[in-house]
Amino acid sequence: MVKQGLAAALVAGSVAACGSVTRGTSELIAFTSEPPGAAVATTTNRFCPATPCSLDVPRSEEFDATFTKPGFRPETVPVRTRVVGTGAAGFAGNVLAGGVIGMGVDAYTGAAMDHTPNPVAVTLVPDALPSAERTRRRRGKPEV
C-alpha cells in the first residue's frame, strides 16, 4: 500500500513538473492592426482573414507574419520563440523530478517557450499620398 502511494506521488510530481502538461505545446497569438481589418498570413501557412484575430500556434514554431490591406503597404513582423520564466520552471521541474524523458519532450515540443512579440501589432502605412498632397505635386508646388 505504501509503495503504491509513493509511486502515485512520484508520477504526480513528475507530471506536474512537465511543461508539456502544465503549459501545453501550443500558444494563442493575437494579431492586431491599425486600422483594423487587415489579413494576416504566416510563413507557416496559417491565416487570419481580418484583424483583430488570433491563431493557435505550436510553441516551437517561429515564423514571419505579413499584414495586408487594400490601400496600405504590406507589413511583415518576425515572430520568434524564447524560453520564459514559467517555461523554464517547468523544464527545471523535470530535472528535480528526475524526468529526463519529460525534459526531452519539453525541448522537442517547445513547451518551455513563448512567442515574442505576442500580441503582434502593426500600424499600416497608406499606399498613396493623401489627395491634398497629390494635388499640390501636380501643380508643381514644392513639397513641404
PDB file of C-alpha atoms in Angstrom:
ATOM      1  CA  MET A   1       0.000   0.000   0.000  1.00  0.00           C
ATOM      2  CA  VAL A   2       2.821   2.405   0.880  1.00  0.00           C
ATOM      3  CA  LYS A   3       4.639   1.518  -2.350  1.00  0.00           C
ATOM      4  CA  GLN A   4       1.557   2.330  -4.401  1.00  0.00           C
ATOM      5  CA  GLY A   5       1.158   5.671  -2.644  1.00  0.00           C
ATOM      6  CA  LEU A   6       4.828   6.512  -3.203  1.00  0.00           C
ATOM      7  CA  ALA A   7       4.626   5.537  -6.859  1.00  0.00           C
ATOM      8  CA  ALA A   8       1.496   7.676  -7.339  1.00  0.00           C
ATOM      9  CA  ALA A   9       3.223  10.639  -5.666  1.00  0.00           C
ATOM     10  CA  LEU A  10       6.268  10.292  -7.937  1.00  0.00           C
ATOM     11  CA  VAL A  11       4.114  10.132 -11.066  1.00  0.00           C
ATOM     12  CA  ALA A  12       2.062  13.145  -9.942  1.00  0.00           C
ATOM     13  CA  GLY A  13       5.216  15.101  -9.131  1.00  0.00           C
ATOM     14  CA  SER A  14       6.844  14.389 -12.460  1.00  0.00           C
ATOM     15  CA  VAL A  15       3.668  15.204 -14.412  1.00  0.00           C
ATOM     16  CA  ALA A  16       3.200  18.477 -12.503  1.00  0.00           C
ATOM     17  CA  ALA A  17       6.755  19.471 -13.355  1.00  0.00           C
ATOM     18  CA  CYS A  18       6.455  18.753 -17.060  1.00  0.00           C
ATOM     19  CA  GLY A  19       5.992  21.897 -19.158  1.00  0.00           C
ATOM     20  CA  SER A  20       4.130  19.951 -21.845  1.00  0.00           C
ATOM     21  CA  VAL A  21       1.429  19.160 -19.302  1.00  0.00           C
ATOM     22  CA  THR A  22       1.312  22.440 -17.365  1.00  0.00           C
ATOM     23  CA  ARG A  23       1.719  24.892 -20.275  1.00  0.00           C
ATOM     24  CA  GLY A  24       0.726  22.890 -23.336  1.00  0.00           C
ATOM     25  CA  THR A  25       2.546  22.562 -26.632  1.00  0.00           C
ATOM     26  CA  SER A  26       0.748  25.427 -28.396  1.00  0.00           C
ATOM     27  CA  GLU A  27       0.118  29.092 -27.667  1.00  0.00           C
ATOM     28  CA  LEU A  28      -2.614  31.518 -28.705  1.00  0.00           C
ATOM     29  CA  ILE A  29      -1.094  34.503 -30.536  1.00  0.00           C
ATOM     30  CA  ALA A  30      -3.104  37.709 -31.036  1.00  0.00           C
ATOM     31  CA  PHE A  31      -2.774  39.859 -34.180  1.00  0.00           C
ATOM     32  CA  THR A  32      -3.915  43.488 -34.299  1.00  0.00           C
ATOM     33  CA  SER A  33      -3.541  46.290 -36.804  1.00  0.00           C
ATOM     34  CA  GLU A  34      -4.291  49.970 -37.074  1.00  0.00           C
ATOM     35  CA  PRO A  35      -6.519  50.331 -38.996  1.00  0.00           C
ATOM     36  CA  PRO A  36      -8.254  47.033 -38.194  1.00  0.00           C
ATOM     37  CA  GLY A  37      -9.390  44.626 -40.898  1.00  0.00           C
ATOM     38  CA  ALA A  38      -6.016  43.575 -42.312  1.00  0.00           C
ATOM     39  CA  ALA A  39      -5.499  39.996 -43.454  1.00  0.00           C
ATOM     40  CA  VAL A  40      -2.631  38.102 -41.790  1.00  0.00           C
ATOM     41  CA  ALA A  41      -0.628  35.305 -43.440  1.00  0.00           C
ATOM     42  CA  THR A  42       2.312  33.486 -41.847  1.00  0.00           C
ATOM     43  CA  THR A  43       5.270  31.757 -43.451  1.00  0.00           C
ATOM     44  CA  THR A  44       3.937  28.538 -41.885  1.00  0.00           C
ATOM     45  CA  ASN A  45       0.687  28.693 -43.916  1.00  0.00           C
ATOM     46  CA  ARG A  46      -1.619  29.991 -41.187  1.00  0.00           C
ATOM     47  CA  PHE A  47      -4.145  32.737 -41.984  1.00  0.00           C
ATOM     48  CA  CYS A  48      -6.448  35.263 -40.331  1.00  0.00           C
ATOM     49  CA  PRO A  49      -8.990  36.896 -42.669  1.00  0.00           C
ATOM     50  CA  ALA A  50      -9.179  40.170 -40.715  1.00  0.00           C
ATOM     51  CA  THR A  51      -7.607  41.720 -37.628  1.00  0.00           C
ATOM     52  CA  PRO A  52      -8.120  41.615 -34.731  1.00  0.00           C
ATOM     53  CA  CYS A  53      -7.750  37.840 -34.683  1.00  0.00           C
ATOM     54  CA  SER A  54      -5.731  35.081 -33.042  1.00  0.00           C
ATOM     55  CA  LEU A  55      -4.106  31.804 -34.050  1.00  0.00           C
ATOM     56  CA  ASP A  56      -3.184  28.729 -32.020  1.00  0.00           C
ATOM     57  CA  VAL A  57       0.455  28.046 -32.937  1.00  0.00           C
ATOM     58  CA  PRO A  58       2.849  25.295 -31.766  1.00  0.00           C
ATOM     59  CA  ARG A  59       5.228  26.768 -29.157  1.00  0.00           C
ATOM     60  CA  SER A  60       8.278  25.536 -31.099  1.00  0.00           C
ATOM     61  CA  GLU A  61       7.229  27.286 -34.340  1.00  0.00           C
ATOM     62  CA  GLU A  62       8.923  30.513 -35.447  1.00  0.00           C
ATOM     63  CA  PHE A  63       7.501  32.437 -38.405  1.00  0.00           C
ATOM     64  CA  ASP A  64       7.026  35.790 -40.118  1.00  0.00           C
ATOM     65  CA  ALA A  65       3.534  37.341 -40.145  1.00  0.00           C
ATOM     66  CA  THR A  66       2.572  39.575 -43.087  1.00  0.00           C
ATOM     67  CA  PHE A  67      -0.338  42.009 -42.715  1.00  0.00           C
ATOM     68  CA  THR A  68      -2.075  43.167 -45.915  1.00  0.00           C
ATOM     69  CA  LYS A  69      -4.968  45.524 -46.525  1.00  0.00           C
ATOM     70  CA  PRO A  70      -6.057  47.213 -49.779  1.00  0.00           C
ATOM     71  CA  GLY A  71      -4.757  50.781 -49.910  1.00  0.00           C
ATOM     72  CA  PHE A  72      -1.905  50.081 -47.441  1.00  0.00           C
ATOM     73  CA  ARG A  73       1.654  48.839 -47.698  1.00  0.00           C
ATOM     74  CA  PRO A  74       2.211  45.245 -46.514  1.00  0.00           C
ATOM     75  CA  GLU A  75       3.928  44.952 -43.135  1.00  0.00           C
ATOM     76  CA  THR A  76       5.930  41.882 -42.033  1.00  0.00           C
ATOM     77  CA  VAL A  77       6.781  41.088 -38.409  1.00  0.00           C
ATOM     78  CA  PRO A  78       9.147  38.270 -37.376  1.00  0.00           C
ATOM     79  CA  VAL A  79       7.696  36.167 -34.534  1.00  0.00           C
ATOM     80  CA  ARG A  80      10.331  34.179 -32.660  1.00  0.00           C
ATOM     81  CA  THR A  81      10.423  31.862 -29.647  1.00  0.00           C
ATOM     82  CA  ARG A  82      12.272  32.221 -26.372  1.00  0.00           C
ATOM     83  CA  VAL A  83      12.413  30.430 -23.042  1.00  0.00           C
ATOM     84  CA  VAL A  84      10.483  32.345 -20.411  1.00  0.00           C
ATOM     85  CA  GLY A  85      10.175  32.073 -16.635  1.00  0.00           C
ATOM     86  CA  THR A  86       7.193  29.717 -16.461  1.00  0.00           C
ATOM     87  CA  GLY A  87       8.582  27.525 -19.236  1.00  0.00           C
ATOM     88  CA  ALA A  88      11.986  27.387 -17.580  1.00  0.00           C
ATOM     89  CA  ALA A  89      10.342  26.445 -14.281  1.00  0.00           C
ATOM     90  CA  GLY A  90       8.514  23.536 -15.918  1.00  0.00           C
ATOM     91  CA  PHE A  91      11.708  22.441 -17.656  1.00  0.00           C
ATOM     92  CA  ALA A  92      13.668  22.672 -14.381  1.00  0.00           C
ATOM     93  CA  GLY A  93      10.897  20.735 -12.660  1.00  0.00           C
ATOM     94  CA  ASN A  94      11.760  17.828 -14.931  1.00  0.00           C
ATOM     95  CA  VAL A  95      15.297  17.837 -13.523  1.00  0.00           C
ATOM     96  CA  LEU A  96      14.080  17.900  -9.924  1.00  0.00           C
ATOM     97  CA  ALA A  97      11.601  15.097 -10.507  1.00  0.00           C
ATOM     98  CA  GLY A  98      14.159  13.055 -12.424  1.00  0.00           C
ATOM     99  CA  GLY A  99      12.148  13.267 -15.632  1.00  0.00           C
ATOM    100  CA  VAL A 100      14.789  13.048 -18.347  1.00  0.00           C
ATOM    101  CA  ILE A 101      12.059  11.911 -20.717  1.00  0.00           C
ATOM    102  CA  GLY A 102       9.969  14.959 -19.765  1.00  0.00           C
ATOM    103  CA  MET A 103      12.935  17.223 -20.497  1.00  0.00           C
ATOM    104  CA  GLY A 104      13.255  15.701 -23.953  1.00  0.00           C
ATOM    105  CA  VAL A 105       9.536  16.066 -24.617  1.00  0.00           C
ATOM    106  CA  ASP A 106       9.558  19.728 -23.471  1.00  0.00           C
ATOM    107  CA  ALA A 107      12.598  20.513 -25.619  1.00  0.00           C
ATOM    108  CA  TYR A 108      11.079  18.803 -28.670  1.00  0.00           C
ATOM    109  CA  THR A 109       7.583  20.328 -28.340  1.00  0.00           C
ATOM    110  CA  GLY A 110       8.811  23.778 -27.290  1.00  0.00           C
ATOM    111  CA  ALA A 111       6.668  23.650 -24.141  1.00  0.00           C
ATOM    112  CA  ALA A 112       9.246  25.771 -22.313  1.00  0.00           C
ATOM    113  CA  MET A 113       8.952  28.573 -24.901  1.00  0.00           C
ATOM    114  CA  ASP A 114       6.716  31.552 -25.629  1.00  0.00           C
ATOM    115  CA  HIS A 115       6.378  33.588 -28.816  1.00  0.00           C
ATOM    116  CA  THR A 116       7.584  37.161 -28.978  1.00  0.00           C
ATOM    117  CA  PRO A 117       6.037  39.560 -29.724  1.00  0.00           C
ATOM    118  CA  ASN A 118       2.621  38.484 -28.516  1.00  0.00           C
ATOM    119  CA  PRO A 119       0.373  40.247 -29.323  1.00  0.00           C
ATOM    120  CA  VAL A 120       1.699  41.045 -32.801  1.00  0.00           C
ATOM    121  CA  ALA A 121       0.619  44.638 -33.538  1.00  0.00           C
ATOM    122  CA  VAL A 122       1.300  46.853 -36.557  1.00  0.00           C
ATOM    123  CA  THR A 123       0.344  50.296 -37.812  1.00  0.00           C
ATOM    124  CA  LEU A 124      -0.205  50.112 -41.552  1.00  0.00           C
ATOM    125  CA  VAL A 125       1.065  52.922 -43.805  1.00  0.00           C
ATOM    126  CA  PRO A 126      -1.182  54.128 -46.658  1.00  0.00           C
ATOM    127  CA  ASP A 127      -0.078  53.170 -50.179  1.00  0.00           C
ATOM    128  CA  ALA A 128      -0.679  56.568 -51.701  1.00  0.00           C
ATOM    129  CA  LEU A 129      -0.274  60.114 -50.547  1.00  0.00           C
ATOM    130  CA  PRO A 130      -3.392  61.915 -49.312  1.00  0.00           C
ATOM    131  CA  SER A 131      -5.308  63.675 -52.127  1.00  0.00           C
ATOM    132  CA  ALA A 132      -4.181  67.159 -50.984  1.00  0.00           C
ATOM    133  CA  GLU A 133      -0.520  66.110 -51.399  1.00  0.00           C
ATOM    134  CA  ARG A 134      -1.161  64.717 -54.898  1.00  0.00           C
ATOM    135  CA  THR A 135      -2.906  67.949 -55.977  1.00  0.00           C
ATOM    136  CA  ARG A 136      -0.017  70.070 -54.705  1.00  0.00           C
ATOM    137  CA  ARG A 137       2.544  67.938 -56.573  1.00  0.00           C
ATOM    138  CA  ARG A 138       0.592  68.093 -59.847  1.00  0.00           C
ATOM    139  CA  ARG A 139       0.556  71.897 -59.762  1.00  0.00           C
ATOM    140  CA  GLY A 140       4.330  71.927 -59.440  1.00  0.00           C
ATOM    141  CA  LYS A 141       4.452  73.296 -55.932  1.00  0.00           C
ATOM    142  CA  PRO A 142       7.384  72.179 -53.790  1.00  0.00           C
ATOM    143  CA  GLU A 143       6.853  69.521 -51.145  1.00  0.00           C
ATOM    144  CA  VAL A 144       6.585  70.573 -47.526  1.00  0.00           C
TER     145      VAL A 144
END
